[in-house]
Amino acid sequence: MLKTFDEVIERACQYGPKRLSVAVSQAEDVMTAVEKARQEGLVNGILVGDKEETISVCKKLNIDTKNYEFINQKDKTEAARAAVKLVSEKKADLLMKGMLGTARILKAVLDKEIGLRTQRLLSHAYILKLKNYDRLLTMTDGAMNIAPNLEQKAQILQNVIEFCHSLEIKEPKIAILAAVELVNPNMQATIDAACLSKMVERGQITGGIVDGPLAFDNAISKKAALHKGIQSQVSGEVDAVLVPEIESGNIFAKSLVYLANAEPAGVLLGTNSPVVLVSRSDTAISKVRSIALGILMSIHNNG
Ligand code: COD
């Protein structure tokens, strides 16, 4: 089980370098990360975007452009599509979002002809390292599916279980989060959580140990759960949490990053090749961690 980002990067280095297609490369934070990943031996980059601007960014950062392949495309939507196409045509192994909005790259990834869709629902996972938690904590979905229904949550759950397998966690422990532990007919999140737990019990979702509804305190702390008289196989040992909708997930991750100094990474799940979906505000090292996770996913065939 890989418990830290250092372990993730170390393991990913064993499989590198992979071919990374960068959608809209002309930004310092993007190129700093790609160059760092290249120097680590994780990737060789194909830079899709405004070539002139990307070269001037490289010069400013003292990056040797001879180490890169360039595809000139000034328009961001077209650059996103060209970067995605490189991956779908197997000319690159993984895709990274550069300097463009999330929705724009997601639309290219979802494109029926050139995209990276599978039969699966695509979902997003934030992976967080917290100082006071003994493992990586994955949270889904705070960035792609806006208000998933039960059927979609079941697929988001299966996606995250398989993602955890690529972190070498044999039977990941997943908490389905809600505001309370009891099923409350007025709180849809608790009904969905109970159904998901039952679906796991019946073998409709496989590969992990799942419990819910659980409030976050009882998911993350065994002590808090026991104090409330809750016996759960996942309490205090959760590898991943599934949140009810995009807002709670997005606020959850950003609160931990900005108030608790959590180190974040982000990837898309359910695609046929890994997609590294980082925020523009993420640091270069955070982007490198996401690239390393993408490489592990490609090895485990779940992205
Ligand atoms: N998985 C698989 N297929 C999907 C998914 C999905 N998650 N979402 C849509 N599709 C398919 C649909 O079945 C359809 O065939 C096609 O894609 C288009 O569907 P629409 O019209 O519902 O999708 P879009 O293009 O309008 O929107 C899809 C987005 C992912 C862009 C949209 O859901 C979105 O904006 N999500 C939030 C992104 C965001 O702003 N995140 C904040 C990040 S910090």
mmCIF file of C-alpha atoms and ligand atoms in Angstrom:
data_model
loop_
_atom_site.group_PDB
_atom_site.id
_atom_site.type_symbol
_atom_site.label_atom_id
_atom_site.label_comp_id
_atom_site.label_asym_id
_atom_site.label_seq_id
_atom_site.Cartn_x
_atom_site.Cartn_y
_atom_site.Cartn_z
ATOM 1 C CA MET A 1 0.000 0.000 0.000
ATOM 2 C CA LEU A 2 1.460 3.348 -1.055
ATOM 3 C CA LYS A 3 0.915 5.739 1.847
ATOM 4 C CA THR A 4 2.694 8.916 0.772
ATOM 5 C CA PHE A 5 3.305 10.868 -2.404
ATOM 6 C CA ASP A 6 7.026 10.150 -2.129
ATOM 7 C CA GLU A 7 6.214 6.442 -2.329
ATOM 8 C CA VAL A 8 3.885 7.112 -5.285
ATOM 9 C CA ILE A 9 6.588 9.021 -7.175
ATOM 10 C CA GLU A 10 9.222 6.404 -6.363
ATOM 11 C CA ARG A 11 6.989 3.601 -7.660
ATOM 12 C CA ALA A 12 5.942 5.566 -10.788
ATOM 13 C CA CYS A 13 9.612 6.217 -11.603
ATOM 14 C CA GLN A 14 10.043 2.456 -11.975
ATOM 15 C CA TYR A 15 7.635 2.565 -14.933
ATOM 16 C CA GLY A 16 8.718 5.817 -16.571
ATOM 17 C CA PRO A 17 9.284 7.656 -18.719
ATOM 18 C CA LYS A 18 5.776 7.733 -20.200
ATOM 19 C CA ARG A 19 4.638 10.001 -23.033
ATOM 20 C CA LEU A 20 2.697 12.949 -21.583
ATOM 21 C CA SER A 21 0.418 15.039 -23.773
ATOM 22 C CA VAL A 22 0.010 18.529 -22.281
ATOM 23 C CA ALA A 23 -3.110 20.458 -23.245
ATOM 24 C CA VAL A 24 -2.283 24.204 -23.419
ATOM 25 C CA SER A 25 1.322 24.262 -22.299
ATOM 26 C CA GLN A 26 2.130 27.990 -22.347
ATOM 27 C CA ALA A 27 2.238 28.681 -18.610
ATOM 28 C CA GLU A 28 5.085 28.808 -16.125
ATOM 29 C CA ASP A 29 3.393 26.614 -13.508
ATOM 30 C CA VAL A 30 2.605 23.985 -16.160
ATOM 31 C CA MET A 31 6.101 23.916 -17.651
ATOM 32 C CA THR A 32 7.779 23.943 -14.231
ATOM 33 C CA ALA A 33 5.828 20.789 -13.359
ATOM 34 C CA VAL A 34 6.358 19.056 -16.704
ATOM 35 C CA GLU A 35 10.109 19.759 -16.586
ATOM 36 C CA LYS A 36 10.331 18.511 -13.005
ATOM 37 C CA ALA A 37 8.485 15.319 -13.989
ATOM 38 C CA ARG A 38 10.843 14.924 -16.958
ATOM 39 C CA GLN A 39 13.903 15.359 -14.758
ATOM 40 C CA GLU A 40 12.524 12.753 -12.336
ATOM 41 C CA GLY A 41 12.351 10.338 -15.293
ATOM 42 C CA LEU A 42 8.553 10.135 -15.134
ATOM 43 C CA VAL A 43 7.651 11.543 -18.558
ATOM 44 C CA ASN A 44 8.654 12.914 -21.918
ATOM 45 C CA GLY A 45 6.366 15.778 -22.830
ATOM 46 C CA ILE A 46 4.488 16.630 -26.010
ATOM 47 C CA LEU A 47 3.546 20.273 -25.597
ATOM 48 C CA VAL A 48 0.301 21.228 -27.327
ATOM 49 C CA GLY A 49 -0.511 24.924 -27.340
ATOM 50 C CA ASP A 50 0.900 28.245 -28.476
ATOM 51 C CA LYS A 51 4.411 27.170 -29.507
ATOM 52 C CA GLU A 52 5.923 30.652 -29.504
ATOM 53 C CA GLU A 53 4.593 31.421 -26.034
ATOM 54 C CA THR A 54 5.579 27.979 -24.700
ATOM 55 C CA ILE A 55 9.141 28.478 -25.994
ATOM 56 C CA SER A 56 9.343 31.882 -24.349
ATOM 57 C CA VAL A 57 8.098 30.362 -21.047
ATOM 58 C CA CYS A 58 10.757 27.634 -21.403
ATOM 59 C CA LYS A 59 13.479 30.238 -22.001
ATOM 60 C CA LYS A 60 12.417 32.169 -18.929
ATOM 61 C CA LEU A 61 12.587 28.977 -16.859
ATOM 62 C CA ASN A 62 15.878 27.804 -18.420
ATOM 63 C CA ILE A 63 14.199 24.723 -19.846
ATOM 64 C CA ASP A 64 15.955 23.135 -22.824
ATOM 65 C CA THR A 65 13.315 22.958 -25.584
ATOM 66 C CA LYS A 66 15.284 20.209 -27.348
ATOM 67 C CA ASN A 67 13.878 17.787 -24.784
ATOM 68 C CA TYR A 68 10.329 18.419 -25.992
ATOM 69 C CA GLU A 69 8.067 17.857 -28.949
ATOM 70 C CA PHE A 70 5.775 20.768 -29.866
ATOM 71 C CA ILE A 71 2.384 20.909 -31.526
ATOM 72 C CA ASN A 72 1.412 24.474 -32.355
ATOM 73 C CA GLN A 73 -2.251 25.283 -31.695
ATOM 74 C CA LYS A 74 -3.141 28.745 -30.410
ATOM 75 C CA ASP A 75 -6.853 28.142 -29.867
ATOM 76 C CA LYS A 76 -7.374 26.542 -26.434
ATOM 77 C CA THR A 77 -10.369 24.399 -27.384
ATOM 78 C CA GLU A 78 -8.508 23.070 -30.424
ATOM 79 C CA ALA A 79 -5.353 22.553 -28.356
ATOM 80 C CA ALA A 80 -7.357 20.532 -25.828
ATOM 81 C CA ARG A 81 -8.801 18.410 -28.627
ATOM 82 C CA ALA A 82 -5.395 17.880 -30.261
ATOM 83 C CA ALA A 83 -3.858 16.869 -26.914
ATOM 84 C CA VAL A 84 -6.691 14.417 -26.246
ATOM 85 C CA LYS A 85 -6.366 12.987 -29.764
ATOM 86 C CA LEU A 86 -2.687 12.210 -29.201
ATOM 87 C CA VAL A 87 -3.747 9.973 -26.328
ATOM 88 C CA SER A 88 -6.709 8.346 -28.070
ATOM 89 C CA GLU A 89 -4.443 7.615 -31.063
ATOM 90 C CA LYS A 90 -1.898 6.068 -28.656
ATOM 91 C CA LYS A 91 0.769 8.619 -29.585
ATOM 92 C CA ALA A 92 0.858 9.564 -25.894
ATOM 93 C CA ASP A 93 0.204 7.529 -22.739
ATOM 94 C CA LEU A 94 -1.424 10.146 -20.552
ATOM 95 C CA LEU A 95 -3.018 13.572 -20.739
ATOM 96 C CA MET A 96 -2.436 16.587 -18.523
ATOM 97 C CA LYS A 97 -4.597 19.677 -18.233
ATOM 98 C CA GLY A 98 -2.494 22.794 -18.731
ATOM 99 C CA MET A 99 -3.620 26.416 -18.764
ATOM 100 C CA LEU A 100 -7.322 26.047 -19.540
ATOM 101 C CA GLY A 101 -10.601 25.667 -17.668
ATOM 102 C CA THR A 102 -11.709 22.285 -16.346
ATOM 103 C CA ALA A 103 -14.977 22.201 -18.291
ATOM 104 C CA ARG A 104 -13.149 22.822 -21.597
ATOM 105 C CA ILE A 105 -10.805 19.870 -21.204
ATOM 106 C CA LEU A 106 -13.595 17.647 -19.860
ATOM 107 C CA LYS A 107 -15.627 18.348 -22.993
ATOM 108 C CA ALA A 108 -12.701 17.247 -25.186
ATOM 109 C CA VAL A 109 -12.205 14.113 -23.065
ATOM 110 C CA LEU A 110 -15.939 13.346 -23.378
ATOM 111 C CA ASP A 111 -16.010 13.845 -27.158
ATOM 112 C CA LYS A 112 -17.598 10.786 -28.756
ATOM 113 C CA GLU A 113 -15.102 10.632 -31.640
ATOM 114 C CA ILE A 114 -11.738 11.735 -30.314
ATOM 115 C CA GLY A 115 -12.313 11.462 -26.558
ATOM 116 C CA LEU A 116 -11.191 9.003 -23.920
ATOM 117 C CA ARG A 117 -14.581 7.652 -22.900
ATOM 118 C CA THR A 118 -15.295 4.067 -21.974
ATOM 119 C CA GLN A 119 -18.572 2.402 -21.021
ATOM 120 C CA ARG A 120 -17.997 3.904 -17.572
ATOM 121 C CA LEU A 121 -19.120 7.172 -16.082
ATOM 122 C CA LEU A 122 -16.116 9.440 -15.823
ATOM 123 C CA SER A 123 -15.419 10.903 -12.394
ATOM 124 C CA HIS A 124 -12.791 12.975 -10.637
ATOM 125 C CA ALA A 125 -10.705 12.145 -7.589
ATOM 126 C CA TYR A 126 -8.743 14.484 -5.348
ATOM 127 C CA ILE A 127 -5.955 12.716 -3.508
ATOM 128 C CA LEU A 128 -4.858 14.448 -0.325
ATOM 129 C CA LYS A 129 -1.936 13.927 2.057
ATOM 130 C CA LEU A 130 -2.678 15.280 5.500
ATOM 131 C CA LYS A 131 -0.159 15.719 8.283
ATOM 132 C CA ASN A 132 -2.305 13.970 10.885
ATOM 133 C CA TYR A 133 -3.601 11.044 8.820
ATOM 134 C CA ASP A 134 -1.541 7.909 8.239
ATOM 135 C CA ARG A 135 -2.327 7.395 4.561
ATOM 136 C CA LEU A 136 -3.389 9.189 1.407
ATOM 137 C CA LEU A 137 -7.049 10.219 1.521
ATOM 138 C CA THR A 138 -8.915 10.136 -1.775
ATOM 139 C CA MET A 139 -12.131 12.125 -2.197
ATOM 140 C CA THR A 140 -14.594 11.799 -5.049
ATOM 141 C CA ASP A 141 -16.290 13.571 -6.848
ATOM 142 C CA GLY A 142 -15.666 17.222 -6.196
ATOM 143 C CA ALA A 143 -14.899 18.327 -9.744
ATOM 144 C CA MET A 144 -16.817 16.537 -12.490
ATOM 145 C CA ASN A 145 -20.227 15.053 -11.757
ATOM 146 C CA ILE A 146 -22.391 17.858 -10.480
ATOM 147 C CA ALA A 147 -25.277 16.084 -8.726
ATOM 148 C CA PRO A 148 -24.925 12.336 -9.289
ATOM 149 C CA ASN A 149 -27.929 10.039 -8.812
ATOM 150 C CA LEU A 150 -27.644 6.621 -7.178
ATOM 151 C CA GLU A 151 -26.722 4.849 -10.400
ATOM 152 C CA GLN A 152 -23.988 7.395 -11.088
ATOM 153 C CA LYS A 153 -22.733 7.229 -7.493
ATOM 154 C CA ALA A 154 -22.410 3.451 -7.875
ATOM 155 C CA GLN A 155 -20.115 3.996 -10.851
ATOM 156 C CA ILE A 156 -18.172 6.738 -9.059
ATOM 157 C CA LEU A 157 -17.707 4.286 -6.179
ATOM 158 C CA GLN A 158 -16.501 1.482 -8.455
ATOM 159 C CA ASN A 159 -14.103 3.925 -10.148
ATOM 160 C CA VAL A 160 -12.560 5.022 -6.862
ATOM 161 C CA ILE A 161 -12.228 1.449 -5.586
ATOM 162 C CA GLU A 162 -10.249 0.581 -8.710
ATOM 163 C CA PHE A 163 -8.174 3.729 -8.370
ATOM 164 C CA CYS A 164 -7.246 2.660 -4.821
ATOM 165 C CA HIS A 165 -6.081 -0.672 -6.236
ATOM 166 C CA SER A 166 -3.512 1.259 -8.270
ATOM 167 C CA LEU A 167 -2.222 2.606 -4.932
ATOM 168 C CA GLU A 168 -1.657 -1.076 -4.106
ATOM 169 C CA ILE A 169 -4.480 -1.163 -1.571
ATOM 170 C CA LYS A 170 -5.975 -4.659 -1.944
ATOM 171 C CA GLU A 171 -9.303 -3.985 -0.263
ATOM 172 C CA PRO A 172 -9.731 -0.239 0.079
ATOM 173 C CA LYS A 173 -11.971 1.093 2.821
ATOM 174 C CA ILE A 174 -14.458 3.627 1.581
ATOM 175 C CA ALA A 175 -16.877 5.815 3.559
ATOM 176 C CA ILE A 176 -19.995 7.176 1.898
ATOM 177 C CA LEU A 177 -20.364 10.566 3.510
ATOM 178 C CA ALA A 178 -23.522 12.283 4.665
ATOM 179 C CA ALA A 179 -24.402 14.636 7.514
ATOM 180 C CA VAL A 180 -25.549 11.823 9.817
ATOM 181 C CA GLU A 181 -25.160 8.052 10.267
ATOM 182 C CA LEU A 182 -28.810 7.128 10.306
ATOM 183 C CA VAL A 183 -30.946 6.938 7.202
ATOM 184 C CA ASN A 184 -33.120 10.010 7.150
ATOM 185 C CA PRO A 185 -35.805 9.934 4.438
ATOM 186 C CA ASN A 186 -35.456 13.722 4.143
ATOM 187 C CA MET A 187 -31.740 13.479 3.370
ATOM 188 C CA GLN A 188 -31.198 11.898 -0.028
ATOM 189 C CA ALA A 189 -27.450 11.469 0.639
ATOM 190 C CA THR A 190 -28.217 9.073 3.527
ATOM 191 C CA ILE A 191 -30.598 6.991 1.396
ATOM 192 C CA ASP A 192 -28.069 6.768 -1.444
ATOM 193 C CA ALA A 193 -25.286 5.861 1.010
ATOM 194 C CA ALA A 194 -27.337 3.038 2.528
ATOM 195 C CA CYS A 195 -28.206 1.705 -0.943
ATOM 196 C CA LEU A 196 -24.550 1.813 -2.014
ATOM 197 C CA SER A 197 -23.525 -0.127 1.092
ATOM 198 C CA LYS A 198 -26.181 -2.731 0.276
ATOM 199 C CA MET A 199 -25.037 -2.883 -3.357
ATOM 200 C CA VAL A 200 -21.533 -3.708 -2.112
ATOM 201 C CA GLU A 201 -22.928 -6.368 0.236
ATOM 202 C CA ARG A 202 -24.770 -7.955 -2.696
ATOM 203 C CA GLY A 203 -21.740 -7.890 -5.010
ATOM 204 C CA GLN A 204 -23.094 -5.212 -7.357
ATOM 205 C CA ILE A 205 -20.002 -3.134 -6.595
ATOM 206 C CA THR A 206 -16.805 -5.061 -5.894
ATOM 207 C CA GLY A 207 -13.241 -4.774 -4.671
ATOM 208 C CA GLY A 208 -13.578 -2.712 -1.514
ATOM 209 C CA ILE A 209 -15.020 -2.486 1.982
ATOM 210 C CA VAL A 210 -17.704 0.184 2.014
ATOM 211 C CA ASP A 211 -19.829 1.744 4.746
ATOM 212 C CA GLY A 212 -22.315 4.581 4.854
ATOM 213 C CA PRO A 213 -23.974 6.773 5.654
ATOM 214 C CA LEU A 214 -21.215 8.126 7.860
ATOM 215 C CA ALA A 215 -20.634 11.694 8.971
ATOM 216 C CA PHE A 216 -17.059 12.766 8.332
ATOM 217 C CA ASP A 217 -15.965 12.652 11.995
ATOM 218 C CA ASN A 218 -17.069 9.032 12.337
ATOM 219 C CA ALA A 219 -15.501 8.108 9.026
ATOM 220 C CA ILE A 220 -12.098 9.573 9.783
ATOM 221 C CA SER A 221 -11.881 8.812 13.520
ATOM 222 C CA LYS A 222 -12.511 5.445 15.146
ATOM 223 C CA LYS A 223 -12.672 7.213 18.517
ATOM 224 C CA ALA A 224 -15.457 9.522 17.342
ATOM 225 C CA ALA A 225 -17.371 6.560 15.907
ATOM 226 C CA LEU A 226 -17.058 4.478 19.087
ATOM 227 C CA HIS A 227 -18.074 7.478 21.191
ATOM 228 C CA LYS A 228 -21.317 7.510 19.212
ATOM 229 C CA GLY A 229 -21.716 3.730 19.469
ATOM 230 C CA ILE A 230 -21.023 3.199 15.767
ATOM 231 C CA GLN A 231 -19.261 -0.020 14.793
ATOM 232 C CA SER A 232 -17.830 0.313 11.317
ATOM 233 C CA GLN A 233 -15.155 -1.618 9.472
ATOM 234 C CA VAL A 234 -13.947 1.562 7.814
ATOM 235 C CA SER A 235 -13.902 4.104 10.657
ATOM 236 C CA GLY A 236 -10.469 5.596 11.260
ATOM 237 C CA GLU A 237 -8.955 3.693 8.326
ATOM 238 C CA VAL A 238 -10.694 5.174 5.298
ATOM 239 C CA ASP A 239 -8.713 5.226 2.072
ATOM 240 C CA ALA A 240 -11.403 7.147 0.229
ATOM 241 C CA VAL A 241 -14.597 9.078 0.836
ATOM 242 C CA LEU A 242 -17.492 9.504 -1.563
ATOM 243 C CA VAL A 243 -19.263 12.849 -1.156
ATOM 244 C CA PRO A 244 -22.904 13.576 -2.067
ATOM 245 C CA GLU A 245 -22.289 16.195 -4.775
ATOM 246 C CA ILE A 246 -19.742 18.496 -6.367
ATOM 247 C CA GLU A 247 -20.086 21.400 -3.926
ATOM 248 C CA SER A 248 -19.474 19.428 -0.741
ATOM 249 C CA GLY A 249 -16.523 17.652 -2.363
ATOM 250 C CA ASN A 250 -14.962 20.770 -3.787
ATOM 251 C CA ILE A 251 -15.294 22.657 -0.504
ATOM 252 C CA PHE A 252 -13.993 19.598 1.426
ATOM 253 C CA ALA A 253 -10.790 19.382 -0.627
ATOM 254 C CA LYS A 254 -10.093 23.109 -0.797
ATOM 255 C CA SER A 255 -10.716 23.561 2.942
ATOM 256 C CA LEU A 256 -8.145 20.891 3.707
ATOM 257 C CA VAL A 257 -5.642 22.392 1.269
ATOM 258 C CA TYR A 258 -6.004 25.993 2.406
ATOM 259 C CA LEU A 259 -6.695 25.551 6.121
ATOM 260 C CA ALA A 260 -4.892 22.308 6.971
ATOM 261 C CA ASN A 261 -2.000 22.455 4.459
ATOM 262 C CA ALA A 262 -3.101 19.225 2.800
ATOM 263 C CA GLU A 263 -1.022 18.333 -0.258
ATOM 264 C CA PRO A 264 -3.383 17.709 -3.196
ATOM 265 C CA ALA A 265 -3.286 15.786 -6.463
ATOM 266 C CA GLY A 266 -6.061 15.192 -8.972
ATOM 267 C CA VAL A 267 -6.941 12.630 -11.637
ATOM 268 C CA LEU A 268 -9.899 11.605 -13.768
ATOM 269 C CA LEU A 269 -11.262 8.089 -13.356
ATOM 270 C CA GLY A 270 -13.141 5.856 -15.793
ATOM 271 C CA THR A 271 -11.247 6.988 -18.910
ATOM 272 C CA ASN A 272 -9.396 4.588 -21.190
ATOM 273 C CA SER A 273 -6.091 6.404 -20.517
ATOM 274 C CA PRO A 274 -5.051 8.445 -17.484
ATOM 275 C CA VAL A 275 -5.978 12.113 -17.322
ATOM 276 C CA VAL A 276 -4.151 14.336 -14.876
ATOM 277 C CA LEU A 277 -6.561 17.076 -13.891
ATOM 278 C CA VAL A 278 -4.820 19.614 -11.737
ATOM 279 C CA SER A 279 -5.972 23.049 -10.629
ATOM 280 C CA ARG A 280 -4.187 26.059 -12.028
ATOM 281 C CA SER A 281 -3.495 27.095 -8.441
ATOM 282 C CA ASP A 282 -1.827 23.755 -7.580
ATOM 283 C CA THR A 283 1.932 23.934 -7.021
ATOM 284 C CA ALA A 284 4.378 22.333 -9.449
ATOM 285 C CA ILE A 285 5.100 19.476 -7.047
ATOM 286 C CA SER A 286 1.373 18.840 -6.690
ATOM 287 C CA LYS A 287 1.149 18.537 -10.485
ATOM 288 C CA VAL A 288 4.123 16.128 -10.505
ATOM 289 C CA ARG A 289 2.340 13.982 -7.908
ATOM 290 C CA SER A 290 -0.736 13.871 -10.122
ATOM 291 C CA ILE A 291 1.399 12.798 -13.079
ATOM 292 C CA ALA A 292 2.920 10.018 -10.960
ATOM 293 C CA LEU A 293 -0.574 8.840 -9.987
ATOM 294 C CA GLY A 294 -1.548 8.839 -13.676
ATOM 295 C CA ILE A 295 1.405 6.575 -14.424
ATOM 296 C CA LEU A 296 0.383 4.106 -11.702
ATOM 297 C CA MET A 297 -3.155 4.107 -13.116
ATOM 298 C CA SER A 298 -1.841 3.286 -16.581
ATOM 299 C CA ILE A 299 0.088 0.351 -15.111
ATOM 300 C CA HIS A 300 -3.015 -0.957 -13.350
ATOM 301 C CA ASN A 301 -5.143 -0.415 -16.467
ATOM 302 C CA ASN A 302 -7.708 1.762 -14.752
ATOM 303 C CA GLY A 303 -7.190 4.895 -16.645
HETATM 304 N N1 COD B 1 -19.075 10.441 -17.784
HETATM 305 C C1 COD B 1 -19.322 9.940 -19.009
HETATM 306 N N2 COD B 1 -20.024 10.634 -19.927
HETATM 307 C C2 COD B 1 -20.490 11.848 -19.591
HETATM 308 C C3 COD B 1 -20.252 12.431 -18.321
HETATM 309 C C4 COD B 1 -19.515 11.658 -17.393
HETATM 310 N N3 COD B 1 -19.233 12.097 -16.178
HETATM 311 N N4 COD B 1 -20.822 13.671 -18.299
HETATM 312 C C5 COD B 1 -21.398 13.847 -19.501
HETATM 313 N N5 COD B 1 -21.190 12.754 -20.265
HETATM 314 C C6 COD B 1 -21.603 12.538 -21.657
HETATM 315 C C7 COD B 1 -23.093 12.602 -21.821
HETATM 316 O O1 COD B 1 -23.647 11.318 -21.702
HETATM 317 C C8 COD B 1 -23.218 13.135 -23.246
HETATM 318 O O2 COD B 1 -23.081 12.077 -24.170
HETATM 319 C C9 COD B 1 -22.015 14.034 -23.401
HETATM 320 O O3 COD B 1 -21.068 13.610 -22.426
HETATM 321 C C10 COD B 1 -22.355 15.487 -23.150
HETATM 322 O O4 COD B 1 -23.134 15.528 -21.950
HETATM 323 P P1 COD B 1 -23.589 16.895 -21.280
HETATM 324 O O5 COD B 1 -24.226 17.748 -22.321
HETATM 325 O O6 COD B 1 -24.326 16.606 -20.018
HETATM 326 O O7 COD B 1 -22.203 17.413 -20.863
HETATM 327 P P2 COD B 1 -21.563 18.809 -20.959
HETATM 328 O O8 COD B 1 -20.500 18.746 -22.009
HETATM 329 O O9 COD B 1 -22.552 19.917 -21.013
HETATM 330 O O10 COD B 1 -20.900 18.861 -19.487
HETATM 331 C C11 COD B 1 -20.055 17.870 -19.024
HETATM 332 C C12 COD B 1 -19.193 18.547 -17.963
HETATM 333 C C13 COD B 1 -18.288 17.521 -17.362
HETATM 334 C C14 COD B 1 -18.373 19.645 -18.632
HETATM 335 C C15 COD B 1 -20.151 19.127 -16.861
HETATM 336 O O11 COD B 1 -20.742 18.086 -16.184
HETATM 337 C C16 COD B 1 -19.471 20.084 -15.932
HETATM 338 O O12 COD B 1 -19.350 21.280 -16.226
HETATM 339 N N6 COD B 1 -19.011 19.595 -14.750
HETATM 340 C C17 COD B 1 -18.394 20.430 -13.750
HETATM 341 C C18 COD B 1 -17.023 20.861 -14.176
HETATM 342 C C19 COD B 1 -16.472 21.955 -13.279
HETATM 343 O O13 COD B 1 -16.734 23.113 -13.487
HETATM 344 N N7 COD B 1 -15.729 21.560 -12.266
HETATM 345 C C20 COD B 1 -15.161 22.413 -11.317
HETATM 346 C C21 COD B 1 -13.723 22.041 -11.170
HETATM 347 S S1 COD B 1 -12.813 22.857 -9.977
#
